[in-house]
């Protein structure tokens, strides 16, 4: 399997593939790959002749230095895992910060029509400008036909669809359902940093989302939100940052339910110093 660290080299390899009428799928990641990432790559392999997996811990999307520093970096293991899927059809792009940012590690400023100010945008300053910057650069370098993103970061997925629409980037964005541990915990590279006592209680998050979904069938968004807050109020180890029921398209909090709209519940929880997010479709 080829591992590229320079954009010039991977661009050349992709031009060659495209000249032979190949199609390219992109799975952008920050590495520390798990089953959820592999499911995205498998899906991309079904739809494209070749798949580029980018592995890059993007500094501009972190608002917390400590989180950036401690983010797991496991390139050798990542490459070994990807090799189990295909050695010939997967290309890994693992650039340095300089290869991407060329000495100017700052974000571009984006207008995502307000999607960026909801939920994660309220709690992670500048996060979506950082995500928009790296994803746009990856699209410019890789020129994929299709790009794959997990629904665990549902707000990110909606923002990337907006990025592509606003910047007229010719790529199909494909969302993929959340991949879960058998306990229900949404898979995330950050899970490896959970201490055992937090790992043990973490399924509570998904269980609460399922219960909230059931309640949403008969109760108002406000009532469900209050109920969820109470569940966490008395929890010894999990600290609720937010629980929001939002319109799937606008991501604005729901005031009154409409049968014409679709809704999702979004949650962010601290398990010690590890921040976990999750979400669930409600209707
Ligand atoms: O979802 C992620 O892992 C990252 O936000 C992404 C899309 C790879 C950009 O750095």
Tab-separated table of C-alpha atoms and ligand atoms in Angstrom:
chain	number	residue	atom	x	y	z
A	1	UNK	CA	0.000	0.000	0.000
A	2	UNK	CA	1.358	3.397	-0.958
A	3	UNK	CA	1.599	5.984	1.833
A	4	UNK	CA	2.103	9.552	0.576
A	5	UNK	CA	3.223	12.428	2.743
A	6	UNK	CA	3.396	15.095	0.017
A	7	UNK	CA	0.498	16.568	-1.909
A	8	UNK	CA	2.565	16.802	-5.098
A	9	UNK	CA	3.114	13.044	-5.115
A	10	UNK	CA	-0.434	12.023	-4.328
A	11	UNK	CA	-1.822	14.490	-6.892
A	12	UNK	CA	0.411	12.880	-9.514
A	13	UNK	CA	-0.752	9.371	-8.566
A	14	UNK	CA	-4.392	10.491	-8.745
A	15	UNK	CA	-3.953	12.158	-12.145
A	16	UNK	CA	-2.594	8.862	-13.430
A	17	UNK	CA	-5.558	6.911	-12.009
A	18	UNK	CA	-8.041	9.374	-13.469
A	19	UNK	CA	-6.332	9.261	-16.879
A	20	UNK	CA	-7.148	5.521	-16.862
A	21	UNK	CA	-10.823	6.373	-16.165
A	22	UNK	CA	-10.579	5.409	-12.492
A	23	UNK	CA	-12.890	6.973	-9.912
A	24	UNK	CA	-11.638	8.175	-6.560
A	25	UNK	CA	-13.374	8.026	-3.199
A	26	UNK	CA	-12.000	10.022	-0.265
A	27	UNK	CA	-12.352	9.074	3.390
A	28	UNK	CA	-10.921	11.950	5.445
A	29	UNK	CA	-9.770	10.898	8.931
A	30	UNK	CA	-7.601	12.056	11.776
A	31	UNK	CA	-6.244	8.518	12.159
A	32	UNK	CA	-6.486	6.137	15.141
A	33	UNK	CA	-8.758	4.162	12.862
A	34	UNK	CA	-11.516	1.941	14.249
A	35	UNK	CA	-14.280	-0.292	12.834
A	36	UNK	CA	-16.386	2.779	12.022
A	37	UNK	CA	-13.672	4.194	9.751
A	38	UNK	CA	-13.197	0.803	8.111
A	39	UNK	CA	-16.932	0.615	7.348
A	40	UNK	CA	-16.628	3.971	5.543
A	41	UNK	CA	-13.621	2.697	3.571
A	42	UNK	CA	-15.453	-0.526	2.673
A	43	UNK	CA	-18.388	1.511	1.393
A	44	UNK	CA	-15.995	3.729	-0.598
A	45	UNK	CA	-14.321	0.653	-2.115
A	46	UNK	CA	-17.726	-0.559	-3.342
A	47	UNK	CA	-18.371	2.726	-5.189
A	48	UNK	CA	-14.934	3.681	-6.552
A	49	UNK	CA	-11.999	2.079	-8.323
A	50	UNK	CA	-9.624	3.606	-5.731
A	51	UNK	CA	-9.961	5.079	-2.266
A	52	UNK	CA	-7.760	7.700	-0.654
A	53	UNK	CA	-7.740	7.650	3.145
A	54	UNK	CA	-6.275	10.854	4.537
A	55	UNK	CA	-4.752	10.657	8.002
A	56	UNK	CA	-4.129	14.111	9.406
A	57	UNK	CA	-4.698	15.536	12.879
A	58	UNK	CA	-5.764	18.982	11.758
A	59	UNK	CA	-4.515	21.616	14.231
A	60	UNK	CA	-6.881	24.404	13.137
A	61	UNK	CA	-10.025	22.547	14.225
A	62	UNK	CA	-8.875	22.151	17.842
A	63	UNK	CA	-9.694	24.895	20.308
A	64	UNK	CA	-7.947	22.997	23.095
A	65	UNK	CA	-4.134	22.557	22.924
A	66	UNK	CA	-4.215	19.618	25.322
A	67	UNK	CA	-6.769	17.729	23.215
A	68	UNK	CA	-4.640	18.352	20.087
A	69	UNK	CA	-1.483	17.146	21.806
A	70	UNK	CA	-3.109	14.028	23.264
A	71	UNK	CA	-5.040	13.068	20.126
A	72	UNK	CA	-3.878	9.484	19.331
A	73	UNK	CA	-1.417	9.198	16.418
A	74	UNK	CA	-1.055	5.597	15.233
A	75	UNK	CA	-0.117	5.719	11.536
A	76	UNK	CA	1.600	2.301	11.386
A	77	UNK	CA	-1.406	0.555	12.952
A	78	UNK	CA	-3.760	2.529	10.691
A	79	UNK	CA	-1.891	1.417	7.564
A	80	UNK	CA	-1.864	-2.208	8.794
A	81	UNK	CA	-5.646	-2.090	9.360
A	82	UNK	CA	-6.302	-0.595	5.922
A	83	UNK	CA	-4.093	-3.270	4.316
A	84	UNK	CA	-6.580	-5.876	5.539
A	85	UNK	CA	-9.183	-4.290	3.214
A	86	UNK	CA	-7.044	-3.784	0.104
A	87	UNK	CA	-3.377	-3.125	-0.563
A	88	UNK	CA	-3.829	-2.205	-4.228
A	89	UNK	CA	-6.925	0.004	-4.230
A	90	UNK	CA	-6.264	2.121	-1.130
A	91	UNK	CA	-3.838	5.049	-1.088
A	92	UNK	CA	-2.983	6.696	2.225
A	93	UNK	CA	-2.292	10.428	2.372
A	94	UNK	CA	-0.635	11.288	5.685
A	95	UNK	CA	0.718	14.818	5.199
A	96	UNK	CA	2.712	16.986	7.574
A	97	UNK	CA	1.188	20.223	8.874
A	98	UNK	CA	3.518	22.116	6.505
A	99	UNK	CA	2.438	20.139	3.455
A	100	UNK	CA	-1.153	21.254	4.109
A	101	UNK	CA	-0.687	24.757	5.544
A	102	UNK	CA	2.609	25.810	3.901
A	103	UNK	CA	3.832	27.702	6.943
A	104	UNK	CA	0.535	29.523	7.602
A	105	UNK	CA	-1.466	27.329	9.987
A	106	UNK	CA	-4.673	29.370	10.099
A	107	UNK	CA	-8.265	28.722	9.082
A	108	UNK	CA	-10.160	30.259	6.243
A	109	UNK	CA	-13.382	31.988	7.392
A	110	UNK	CA	-16.612	30.438	6.154
A	111	UNK	CA	-20.283	31.314	6.121
A	112	UNK	CA	-22.260	28.092	6.447
A	113	UNK	CA	-25.616	29.887	6.671
A	114	UNK	CA	-25.698	29.635	10.446
A	115	UNK	CA	-25.147	25.868	10.698
A	116	UNK	CA	-21.766	26.632	12.253
A	117	UNK	CA	-23.231	28.534	15.213
A	118	UNK	CA	-25.360	25.704	16.603
A	119	UNK	CA	-24.326	22.985	19.066
A	120	UNK	CA	-20.613	22.189	18.531
A	121	UNK	CA	-20.175	25.693	17.158
A	122	UNK	CA	-21.281	27.155	20.504
A	123	UNK	CA	-18.813	25.123	22.506
A	124	UNK	CA	-15.810	24.801	20.163
A	125	UNK	CA	-14.616	28.179	19.039
A	126	UNK	CA	-13.500	28.253	15.364
A	127	UNK	CA	-13.939	24.478	15.028
A	128	UNK	CA	-15.958	24.513	11.803
A	129	UNK	CA	-13.693	27.061	10.096
A	130	UNK	CA	-10.877	24.577	10.791
A	131	UNK	CA	-12.890	21.634	9.475
A	132	UNK	CA	-13.985	23.612	6.385
A	133	UNK	CA	-10.376	24.632	5.698
A	134	UNK	CA	-8.916	21.132	5.828
A	135	UNK	CA	-11.767	19.440	3.979
A	136	UNK	CA	-11.682	22.063	1.201
A	137	UNK	CA	-7.905	21.586	0.863
A	138	UNK	CA	-8.266	17.825	0.743
A	139	UNK	CA	-10.906	18.177	-1.978
A	140	UNK	CA	-8.526	20.422	-3.964
A	141	UNK	CA	-5.597	18.025	-3.602
A	142	UNK	CA	-7.415	14.700	-4.070
A	143	UNK	CA	-10.232	15.860	-6.423
A	144	UNK	CA	-12.412	12.917	-5.310
A	145	UNK	CA	-15.580	11.868	-7.138
A	146	UNK	CA	-17.156	10.842	-3.813
A	147	UNK	CA	-16.326	11.647	-0.190
A	148	UNK	CA	-17.528	9.730	2.878
A	149	UNK	CA	-18.297	11.041	6.363
A	150	UNK	CA	-19.787	9.398	9.457
A	151	UNK	CA	-23.069	10.607	10.928
A	152	UNK	CA	-21.578	10.656	14.422
A	153	UNK	CA	-20.449	14.154	13.470
A	154	UNK	CA	-23.809	14.942	11.916
A	155	UNK	CA	-23.359	18.711	12.161
A	156	UNK	CA	-20.001	18.375	10.392
A	157	UNK	CA	-21.679	16.326	7.643
A	158	UNK	CA	-24.321	19.029	7.068
A	159	UNK	CA	-21.622	21.713	7.054
A	160	UNK	CA	-19.536	19.840	4.488
A	161	UNK	CA	-22.602	19.535	2.239
A	162	UNK	CA	-22.994	23.320	2.590
A	163	UNK	CA	-19.272	23.869	1.859
A	164	UNK	CA	-19.520	21.902	-1.370
A	165	UNK	CA	-22.693	23.741	-2.414
A	166	UNK	CA	-21.320	27.212	-1.634
A	167	UNK	CA	-17.838	26.653	-3.079
A	168	UNK	CA	-19.178	24.738	-6.120
A	169	UNK	CA	-16.932	21.740	-5.499
A	170	UNK	CA	-17.809	18.820	-7.805
A	171	UNK	CA	-17.922	15.942	-5.299
A	172	UNK	CA	-20.749	13.753	-3.942
A	173	UNK	CA	-20.949	13.783	-0.165
A	174	UNK	CA	-22.070	10.486	1.306
A	175	UNK	CA	-23.091	10.163	4.965
A	176	UNK	CA	-22.797	6.846	6.762
A	177	UNK	CA	-24.714	5.692	9.881
A	178	UNK	CA	-23.012	5.750	13.275
A	179	UNK	CA	-20.974	2.661	14.025
A	180	UNK	CA	-21.390	1.515	17.641
A	181	UNK	CA	-19.620	-0.729	20.133
A	182	UNK	CA	-21.762	-3.686	21.265
A	183	UNK	CA	-22.550	-1.577	24.366
A	184	UNK	CA	-24.095	1.147	22.206
A	185	UNK	CA	-21.229	3.629	22.665
A	186	UNK	CA	-20.629	5.483	19.382
A	187	UNK	CA	-17.193	4.561	18.023
A	188	UNK	CA	-14.650	7.336	18.238
A	189	UNK	CA	-10.869	7.569	18.237
A	190	UNK	CA	-11.205	9.355	21.586
A	191	UNK	CA	-12.765	6.248	23.195
A	192	UNK	CA	-9.275	4.729	23.530
A	193	UNK	CA	-8.510	7.488	26.060
A	194	UNK	CA	-11.481	6.674	28.323
A	195	UNK	CA	-10.513	5.398	31.770
A	196	UNK	CA	-12.181	2.036	32.633
A	197	UNK	CA	-14.717	3.557	35.050
A	198	UNK	CA	-15.893	5.987	32.348
A	199	UNK	CA	-15.955	3.310	29.667
A	200	UNK	CA	-18.196	1.248	31.926
A	201	UNK	CA	-20.823	4.006	32.311
A	202	UNK	CA	-20.558	5.413	28.760
A	203	UNK	CA	-23.402	3.234	27.283
A	204	UNK	CA	-25.728	5.415	29.399
A	205	UNK	CA	-25.437	8.077	26.663
A	206	UNK	CA	-26.933	5.966	23.887
A	207	UNK	CA	-29.517	4.411	26.234
A	208	UNK	CA	-30.689	7.910	27.158
A	209	UNK	CA	-30.915	8.880	23.465
A	210	UNK	CA	-33.071	5.824	22.744
A	211	UNK	CA	-35.362	6.661	25.678
A	212	UNK	CA	-35.546	10.301	24.499
A	213	UNK	CA	-36.572	9.131	21.024
A	214	UNK	CA	-39.400	7.071	22.525
A	215	UNK	CA	-40.602	10.025	24.593
A	216	UNK	CA	-40.441	12.360	21.594
A	217	UNK	CA	-43.268	10.307	20.051
A	218	UNK	CA	-45.716	11.719	22.597
A	219	UNK	CA	-43.967	14.603	24.386
A	220	UNK	CA	-42.795	18.068	23.377
A	221	UNK	CA	-39.124	18.779	22.598
A	222	UNK	CA	-38.927	20.899	25.775
A	223	UNK	CA	-40.277	18.167	27.975
A	224	UNK	CA	-37.919	15.557	26.536
A	225	UNK	CA	-34.976	17.947	26.956
A	226	UNK	CA	-35.847	18.543	30.623
A	227	UNK	CA	-36.139	14.793	31.180
A	228	UNK	CA	-32.692	14.155	29.664
A	229	UNK	CA	-31.108	16.943	31.723
A	230	UNK	CA	-32.534	15.352	34.877
A	231	UNK	CA	-31.083	11.953	33.978
A	232	UNK	CA	-27.604	13.476	33.891
A	233	UNK	CA	-28.126	15.816	36.829
A	234	UNK	CA	-27.786	12.931	39.250
A	235	UNK	CA	-25.091	11.046	37.361
A	236	UNK	CA	-21.852	10.522	39.311
A	237	UNK	CA	-19.440	10.347	36.374
A	238	UNK	CA	-21.005	11.803	33.218
A	239	UNK	CA	-21.312	15.527	32.845
A	240	UNK	CA	-23.864	16.761	30.287
A	241	UNK	CA	-22.646	19.694	28.172
A	242	UNK	CA	-25.705	19.927	25.959
A	243	UNK	CA	-28.735	17.993	24.795
A	244	UNK	CA	-30.629	19.564	21.927
A	245	UNK	CA	-33.476	18.440	19.719
A	246	UNK	CA	-32.980	20.138	16.377
A	247	UNK	CA	-34.379	20.357	12.873
A	248	UNK	CA	-32.260	18.021	10.722
A	249	UNK	CA	-31.829	20.605	7.934
A	250	UNK	CA	-31.270	23.881	9.809
A	251	UNK	CA	-29.913	22.345	13.051
A	252	UNK	CA	-31.903	24.999	14.928
A	253	UNK	CA	-33.403	23.885	18.250
A	254	UNK	CA	-37.005	22.709	17.933
A	255	UNK	CA	-39.661	24.868	19.555
A	256	UNK	CA	-42.773	23.277	18.130
A	257	UNK	CA	-42.933	19.923	16.331
A	258	UNK	CA	-44.171	19.807	12.748
A	259	UNK	CA	-45.131	16.574	10.986
A	260	UNK	CA	-43.449	17.923	7.827
A	261	UNK	CA	-39.999	18.126	9.396
A	262	UNK	CA	-37.420	15.627	10.522
A	263	UNK	CA	-35.654	15.964	13.856
A	264	UNK	CA	-32.534	14.665	15.564
A	265	UNK	CA	-31.376	14.715	19.146
A	266	UNK	CA	-27.765	15.758	19.714
A	267	UNK	CA	-25.736	15.285	22.867
A	268	UNK	CA	-22.277	16.176	24.191
A	269	UNK	CA	-21.059	14.683	27.456
A	270	UNK	CA	-17.831	14.856	29.428
A	271	UNK	CA	-16.597	11.509	30.707
A	272	UNK	CA	-13.772	12.835	32.897
A	273	UNK	CA	-11.720	14.991	30.541
A	274	UNK	CA	-12.875	13.146	27.407
A	275	UNK	CA	-15.674	14.787	25.469
A	276	UNK	CA	-18.089	12.392	23.760
A	277	UNK	CA	-20.749	13.311	21.215
A	278	UNK	CA	-23.621	11.277	19.825
A	279	UNK	CA	-26.945	11.788	18.058
A	280	UNK	CA	-30.077	9.932	17.009
A	281	UNK	CA	-32.761	10.407	14.340
A	282	UNK	CA	-36.110	10.995	16.064
A	283	UNK	CA	-38.597	10.566	13.225
B	1	LIG	O1	-14.248	13.917	11.367
B	1	LIG	C1	-12.998	14.016	11.383
B	1	LIG	O2	-12.267	13.085	11.719
B	1	LIG	C2	-12.370	15.346	11.001
B	1	LIG	O3	-13.148	16.416	11.428
B	1	LIG	C3	-12.067	15.461	9.506
B	1	LIG	C4	-13.325	15.423	8.657
B	1	LIG	C5	-11.142	14.316	9.089
B	1	LIG	C6	-11.355	16.773	9.210
B	1	LIG	O4	-10.161	16.875	9.918
